[in-house]
mmCIF file of C-alpha atoms in Angstrom:
data_model
loop_
_atom_site.group_PDB
_atom_site.id
_atom_site.type_symbol
_atom_site.label_atom_id
_atom_site.label_comp_id
_atom_site.label_asym_id
_atom_site.label_seq_id
_atom_site.Cartn_x
_atom_site.Cartn_y
_atom_site.Cartn_z
ATOM 1 C CA MET A 1 -8.034 -10.634 3.437
ATOM 2 C CA LYS A 2 -10.593 -8.052 2.259
ATOM 3 C CA GLU A 3 -13.284 -10.712 2.074
ATOM 4 C CA GLN A 4 -12.474 -11.686 5.634
ATOM 5 C CA PHE A 5 -13.187 -8.164 6.966
ATOM 6 C CA LYS A 6 -16.405 -7.487 5.079
ATOM 7 C CA LYS A 7 -18.335 -8.818 8.088
ATOM 8 C CA PHE A 8 -17.189 -5.739 10.060
ATOM 9 C CA LEU A 9 -19.073 -3.334 7.790
ATOM 10 C CA ASN A 10 -22.479 -4.095 9.299
ATOM 11 C CA GLU A 11 -22.429 -1.604 12.203
ATOM 12 C CA GLU A 12 -21.779 1.748 10.459
ATOM 13 C CA GLN A 13 -18.031 1.212 10.044
ATOM 14 C CA ASP A 14 -16.313 3.488 7.541
ATOM 15 C CA PRO A 15 -15.495 1.249 4.529
ATOM 16 C CA LYS A 16 -12.396 3.296 3.630
ATOM 17 C CA ALA A 17 -11.056 3.019 7.165
ATOM 18 C CA ILE A 18 -11.679 -0.740 7.174
ATOM 19 C CA GLU A 19 -9.896 -1.046 3.840
ATOM 20 C CA LYS A 20 -6.820 0.794 5.158
ATOM 21 C CA ILE A 21 -6.756 -1.315 8.298
ATOM 22 C CA THR A 22 -7.092 -4.477 6.235
ATOM 23 C CA SER A 23 -4.028 -3.638 4.176
ATOM 24 C CA LYS A 24 -1.995 -3.053 7.342
ATOM 25 C CA LEU A 25 -3.215 -6.114 9.251
ATOM 26 C CA THR A 26 -1.783 -8.543 6.709
ATOM 27 C CA ASP A 27 1.655 -8.317 8.309
ATOM 28 C CA LEU A 28 0.502 -7.192 11.756
ATOM 29 C CA LEU A 29 -1.305 -10.265 13.027
ATOM 30 C CA MET A 30 0.691 -12.895 14.889
ATOM 31 C CA LYS A 31 0.507 -16.634 14.367
ATOM 32 C CA GLY A 32 -2.810 -17.974 15.634
ATOM 33 C CA GLU A 33 -4.238 -14.478 16.082
ATOM 34 C CA GLU A 34 -7.777 -13.869 14.831
ATOM 35 C CA VAL A 35 -9.693 -10.606 14.578
ATOM 36 C CA GLY A 36 -12.845 -10.589 16.659
ATOM 37 C CA TYR A 37 -14.148 -7.071 16.006
ATOM 38 C CA ILE A 38 -13.191 -3.738 14.409
ATOM 39 C CA ALA A 39 -14.684 -0.420 15.496
ATOM 40 C CA VAL A 40 -14.147 2.885 13.701
ATOM 41 C CA GLN A 41 -14.434 6.359 15.206
ATOM 42 C CA LYS A 42 -17.262 8.517 13.816
ATOM 43 C CA LYS A 43 -17.258 12.163 14.865
ATOM 44 C CA PRO A 44 -20.172 14.545 14.225
ATOM 45 C CA ALA A 45 -18.181 16.398 11.597
ATOM 46 C CA ILE A 46 -16.674 14.618 8.650
ATOM 47 C CA THR A 47 -13.747 12.579 9.911
ATOM 48 C CA VAL A 48 -11.217 12.138 7.156
ATOM 49 C CA PHE A 49 -8.781 10.058 9.217
ATOM 50 C CA PRO A 50 -10.681 8.357 12.045
ATOM 51 C CA ASP A 51 -9.083 6.258 14.750
ATOM 52 C CA SER A 52 -9.901 2.559 14.829
ATOM 53 C CA ILE A 53 -9.839 -0.230 17.430
ATOM 54 C CA ILE A 54 -9.117 -3.847 16.583
ATOM 55 C CA LEU A 55 -9.991 -6.562 19.076
ATOM 56 C CA THR A 56 -8.338 -9.932 18.520
ATOM 57 C CA ASN A 57 -8.172 -13.095 20.589
ATOM 58 C CA LYS A 58 -4.743 -11.965 21.834
ATOM 59 C CA ARG A 59 -4.844 -8.166 22.244
ATOM 60 C CA ILE A 60 -6.450 -4.762 21.638
ATOM 61 C CA ILE A 61 -4.832 -2.729 18.862
ATOM 62 C CA ILE A 62 -5.440 1.023 18.536
ATOM 63 C CA CYS A 63 -4.836 2.405 15.039
ATOM 64 C CA THR A 64 -4.146 6.146 14.741
ATOM 65 C CA PRO A 65 -3.618 7.606 11.236
ATOM 66 C CA LYS A 66 -0.861 10.186 10.757
ATOM 67 C CA ASN A 67 0.770 12.115 7.919
ATOM 68 C CA LEU A 68 -2.621 12.766 6.327
ATOM 69 C CA GLY A 69 -3.443 9.086 6.384
ATOM 70 C CA LEU A 70 -0.283 8.013 4.577
ATOM 71 C CA SER A 71 0.944 6.122 7.619
ATOM 72 C CA MET A 72 -0.531 4.776 10.828
ATOM 73 C CA ASN A 73 0.532 4.279 14.434
ATOM 74 C CA PHE A 74 -0.336 1.006 16.136
ATOM 75 C CA THR A 75 -0.507 0.646 19.907
ATOM 76 C CA ASP A 76 -1.413 -2.735 21.333
ATOM 77 C CA TYR A 77 -2.273 -4.117 24.762
ATOM 78 C CA THR A 78 -2.437 -7.847 25.422
ATOM 79 C CA TRP A 79 -5.358 -9.257 27.401
ATOM 80 C CA ASP A 80 -2.926 -10.160 30.180
ATOM 81 C CA ASP A 81 -2.241 -6.430 30.625
ATOM 82 C CA ILE A 82 -5.928 -5.435 30.677
ATOM 83 C CA THR A 83 -7.888 -5.549 33.919
ATOM 84 C CA SER A 84 -11.325 -4.291 32.800
ATOM 85 C CA SER A 85 -13.269 -2.574 30.028
ATOM 86 C CA PHE A 86 -16.310 -0.319 30.066
ATOM 87 C CA VAL A 87 -18.517 1.754 27.786
ATOM 88 C CA LYS A 88 -20.053 5.148 28.392
ATOM 89 C CA GLU A 89 -22.873 6.077 26.055
ATOM 90 C CA ASN A 90 -23.212 9.751 25.214
ATOM 91 C CA ILE A 91 -25.689 11.672 23.106
ATOM 92 C CA LEU A 92 -23.355 11.464 20.131
ATOM 93 C CA GLY A 93 -21.797 8.011 20.076
ATOM 94 C CA SER A 94 -20.089 6.199 22.921
ATOM 95 C CA GLU A 95 -16.752 6.170 24.668
ATOM 96 C CA PHE A 96 -14.992 2.825 24.908
ATOM 97 C CA SER A 97 -12.327 2.550 27.623
ATOM 98 C CA PHE A 98 -10.178 -0.086 29.237
ATOM 99 C CA SER A 99 -7.736 -0.092 32.143
ATOM 100 C CA THR A 100 -4.365 -1.831 32.447
ATOM 101 C CA ASN A 101 -2.370 -3.414 35.257
ATOM 102 C CA THR A 102 -0.385 -0.165 35.571
ATOM 103 C CA ASP A 103 -3.596 1.824 36.272
ATOM 104 C CA LEU A 104 -3.469 3.325 32.796
ATOM 105 C CA ILE A 105 -6.883 4.113 31.256
ATOM 106 C CA ILE A 106 -7.157 4.250 27.451
ATOM 107 C CA SER A 107 -10.287 5.750 25.906
ATOM 108 C CA ILE A 108 -11.564 6.417 22.419
ATOM 109 C CA ASP A 109 -14.653 8.558 21.996
ATOM 110 C CA TYR A 110 -17.228 8.959 19.252
ATOM 111 C CA ILE A 111 -17.575 5.243 18.666
ATOM 112 C CA PRO A 112 -21.037 4.364 17.294
ATOM 113 C CA LYS A 113 -23.117 2.903 20.098
ATOM 114 C CA ILE A 114 -23.700 -0.470 18.474
ATOM 115 C CA GLN A 115 -19.971 -0.853 17.775
ATOM 116 C CA ALA A 116 -19.111 0.117 21.358
ATOM 117 C CA ARG A 117 -21.521 -2.497 22.709
ATOM 118 C CA LYS A 118 -20.090 -5.178 20.449
ATOM 119 C CA MET A 119 -16.548 -4.280 21.575
ATOM 120 C CA TYR A 120 -17.560 -4.361 25.233
ATOM 121 C CA THR A 121 -19.149 -7.809 24.821
ATOM 122 C CA TYR A 122 -16.123 -9.227 23.007
ATOM 123 C CA ALA A 123 -13.689 -7.727 25.528
ATOM 124 C CA LYS A 124 -15.675 -9.165 28.443
ATOM 125 C CA GLU A 125 -15.619 -12.622 26.842
ATOM 126 C CA GLN A 126 -11.832 -12.486 26.409
ATOM 127 C CA LEU A 127 -11.259 -11.329 29.982
ATOM 128 C CA ASP A 128 -13.559 -14.050 31.310
ATOM 129 C CA LEU A 129 -11.652 -16.677 29.324
ATOM 130 C CA LEU A 130 -8.402 -15.358 30.746
ATOM 131 C CA LYS A 131 -9.681 -15.588 34.326
ATOM 132 C CA ASN A 132 -11.464 -18.923 33.862
ATOM 133 C CA PRO A 133 -9.695 -20.957 31.155
ATOM 134 C CA VAL A 134 -11.737 -23.784 29.717
ATOM 135 C CA GLN A 135 -10.589 -27.193 30.956
ATOM 136 C CA THR A 136 -11.446 -30.056 28.658
ATOM 137 C CA ALA A 137 -9.429 -33.216 28.419
ATOM 138 C CA ALA A 138 -6.675 -32.136 30.821
ATOM 139 C CA PRO A 139 -8.224 -33.687 33.965
ATOM 140 C CA VAL A 140 -8.815 -36.963 32.153
ATOM 141 C CA GLN A 141 -5.216 -37.036 30.992
ATOM 142 C CA GLU A 142 -4.019 -36.319 34.529
ATOM 143 C CA ILE A 143 -6.124 -39.184 35.889
ATOM 144 C CA VAL A 144 -4.761 -41.558 33.252
ATOM 145 C CA ALA A 145 -1.216 -40.430 34.034
ATOM 146 C CA GLU A 146 -1.763 -41.002 37.750
ATOM 147 C CA ALA A 147 -3.156 -44.470 37.067
ATOM 148 C CA GLU A 148 -0.114 -45.323 34.931
ATOM 149 C CA VAL A 149 2.216 -44.123 37.706
ATOM 150 C CA GLU A 150 0.358 -46.284 40.245
ATOM 151 C CA ASP A 151 0.664 -49.304 37.930
ATOM 152 C CA GLU A 152 4.407 -48.680 37.583
ATOM 153 C CA ILE A 153 4.786 -48.437 41.363
ATOM 154 C CA GLU A 154 2.919 -51.720 41.852
ATOM 155 C CA GLU A 155 5.117 -53.397 39.233
ATOM 156 C CA VAL A 156 8.298 -52.119 40.894
ATOM 157 C CA GLU A 157 7.120 -53.268 44.315
ATOM 158 C CA THR A 158 6.276 -56.711 42.929
ATOM 159 C CA GLU A 159 9.668 -57.022 41.261
ATOM 160 C CA GLU A 160 11.457 -56.004 44.455
ATOM 161 C CA VAL A 161 9.567 -58.564 46.509
ATOM 162 C CA THR A 162 10.309 -61.227 43.929
ATOM 163 C CA SER A 163 14.015 -60.396 43.888
ATOM 164 C CA PHE A 164 14.237 -60.520 47.680
ATOM 165 C CA ALA A 165 12.424 -63.863 47.659
ATOM 166 C CA GLU A 166 15.030 -65.180 45.260
ATOM 167 C CA ILE A 167 17.953 -63.906 47.344
ATOM 168 C CA LEU A 168 16.795 -64.855 50.808
ATOM 169 C CA PRO A 169 16.710 -68.597 51.616
ATOM 170 C CA ALA A 170 13.458 -70.060 52.708
ATOM 171 C CA ALA A 171 13.108 -69.984 56.475
ATOM 172 C CA PRO A 172 12.996 -73.462 58.006
ATOM 173 C CA ALA A 173 9.714 -74.490 59.479
ATOM 174 C CA VAL A 174 9.682 -74.032 63.224
ATOM 175 C CA THR A 175 7.785 -76.560 65.242
ATOM 176 C CA GLU A 176 7.355 -75.949 68.924
ATOM 177 C CA THR A 177 7.394 -78.932 71.213
ATOM 178 C CA PHE A 178 6.197 -78.759 74.745
ATOM 179 C CA GLU A 179 7.596 -81.282 77.221
ATOM 180 C CA PRO A 180 5.502 -82.097 80.230
ATOM 181 C CA LEU A 181 6.750 -80.447 83.368
ATOM 182 C CA PRO A 182 8.316 -82.888 85.789
ATOM 183 C CA THR A 183 6.221 -83.442 88.829
ATOM 184 C CA GLN A 184 9.232 -84.537 90.813
ATOM 185 C CA PRO A 185 12.820 -83.428 90.207
ATOM 186 C CA THR A 186 15.219 -86.137 89.198
ATOM 187 C CA GLN A 187 17.862 -86.898 91.790
ATOM 188 C CA PRO A 188 21.388 -87.051 90.263
ATOM 189 C CA ALA A 189 23.281 -90.263 90.932
ATOM 190 C CA GLY A 190 25.571 -90.122 93.999
ATOM 191 C CA GLU A 191 23.981 -86.937 95.342
ATOM 192 C CA ARG A 192 22.667 -86.778 98.902
ATOM 193 C CA ARG A 193 18.964 -86.786 99.375
ATOM 194 C CA LEU A 194 17.252 -83.516 100.257
ATOM 195 C CA SER A 195 15.999 -84.944 103.503
ATOM 196 C CA ASP A 196 19.598 -85.408 104.623
ATOM 197 C CA LEU A 197 20.618 -81.768 103.994
ATOM 198 C CA SER A 198 20.585 -78.922 106.472
ATOM 199 C CA LYS A 199 18.590 -75.733 105.918
ATOM 200 C CA GLU A 200 21.742 -73.877 104.887
ATOM 201 C CA GLU A 201 22.549 -76.587 102.343
ATOM 202 C CA LEU A 202 18.981 -76.577 101.064
ATOM 203 C CA PHE A 203 19.128 -72.796 100.633
ATOM 204 C CA ASP A 204 22.412 -73.043 98.722
ATOM 205 C CA LYS A 205 20.936 -75.722 96.499
ATOM 206 C CA LEU A 206 17.915 -73.522 95.755
ATOM 207 C CA GLN A 207 20.280 -70.667 94.842
ATOM 208 C CA ASN A 208 22.132 -72.957 92.436
ATOM 209 C CA TYR A 209 18.882 -73.933 90.703
ATOM 210 C CA LYS A 210 18.005 -70.222 90.383
ATOM 211 C CA LYS A 211 21.312 -69.580 88.622
ATOM 212 C CA LEU A 212 20.663 -72.489 86.268
ATOM 213 C CA LEU A 213 17.245 -70.989 85.454
ATOM 214 C CA ASP A 214 18.703 -67.517 84.863
ATOM 215 C CA ASN A 215 21.301 -68.978 82.493
ATOM 216 C CA GLY A 216 18.641 -70.886 80.555
ATOM 217 C CA LEU A 217 19.983 -74.294 81.521
ATOM 218 C CA ILE A 218 16.710 -75.480 83.050
ATOM 219 C CA MET A 219 13.065 -74.648 82.298
ATOM 220 C CA GLN A 220 10.858 -72.602 84.570
ATOM 221 C CA GLY A 221 8.759 -75.658 85.263
ATOM 222 C CA GLU A 222 11.793 -77.611 86.402
ATOM 223 C CA TYR A 223 12.908 -74.802 88.691
ATOM 224 C CA ASP A 224 9.447 -74.522 90.230
ATOM 225 C CA ALA A 225 9.432 -78.266 90.934
ATOM 226 C CA TYR A 226 12.886 -78.150 92.551
ATOM 227 C CA LYS A 227 11.920 -75.094 94.547
ATOM 228 C CA LYS A 228 8.703 -76.688 95.796
ATOM 229 C CA GLU A 229 10.489 -79.840 96.944
ATOM 230 C CA ILE A 230 13.371 -77.986 98.604
ATOM 231 C CA LEU A 231 11.013 -75.692 100.484
ATOM 232 C CA SER A 232 9.146 -78.744 101.759
ATOM 233 C CA TYR A 233 12.307 -79.783 103.690
ATOM 234 C CA MET A 234 13.139 -76.380 105.057
#
């Protein structure tokens, strides 16, 4: 673990403070959590027990020594709770601050300028990742899933059509035949000729043919032929 945190001694960090933090972080980090940067407070006077800030890929941890350095308080804020971060450079060091969703502003002063800049850069990267998560293979997987669903739908539709085709009998072929319309109506055997009927009888006969047409017993062409002939005698 100590070898892992040697890289954070390049920007004026207090080696003793880093060593104390290292011993505490062994059991403090969660699964999958990685330390991105550690900054240590450096006041103008000798600071025996400086505060420290740890930035990980999951949260910001503030370490405050107490009981003459024998113990330490840890306060953490996840990136979901943080809305923004900023740095204010002063004559002696810088002040690193961040705000939370509850409008709480946390600040630590006397951070060496280079450390404060590194913290600000890392914090901005984490907040940007939170707002704009990287999308890699997810869209491709969604497209493949949609294609598989469409294939399943097509298969189901095909099976349903096939099953209906098996259940339903084949429809018989329908052939339409058209008989030529009679040019002259056929005279039933034993019936008086039209020329021998009165106008009232001819009218009644025409009414009878109309009823036969309405009941579908004769074709329209037959009715028209009867009608034409009857009207010729009226």
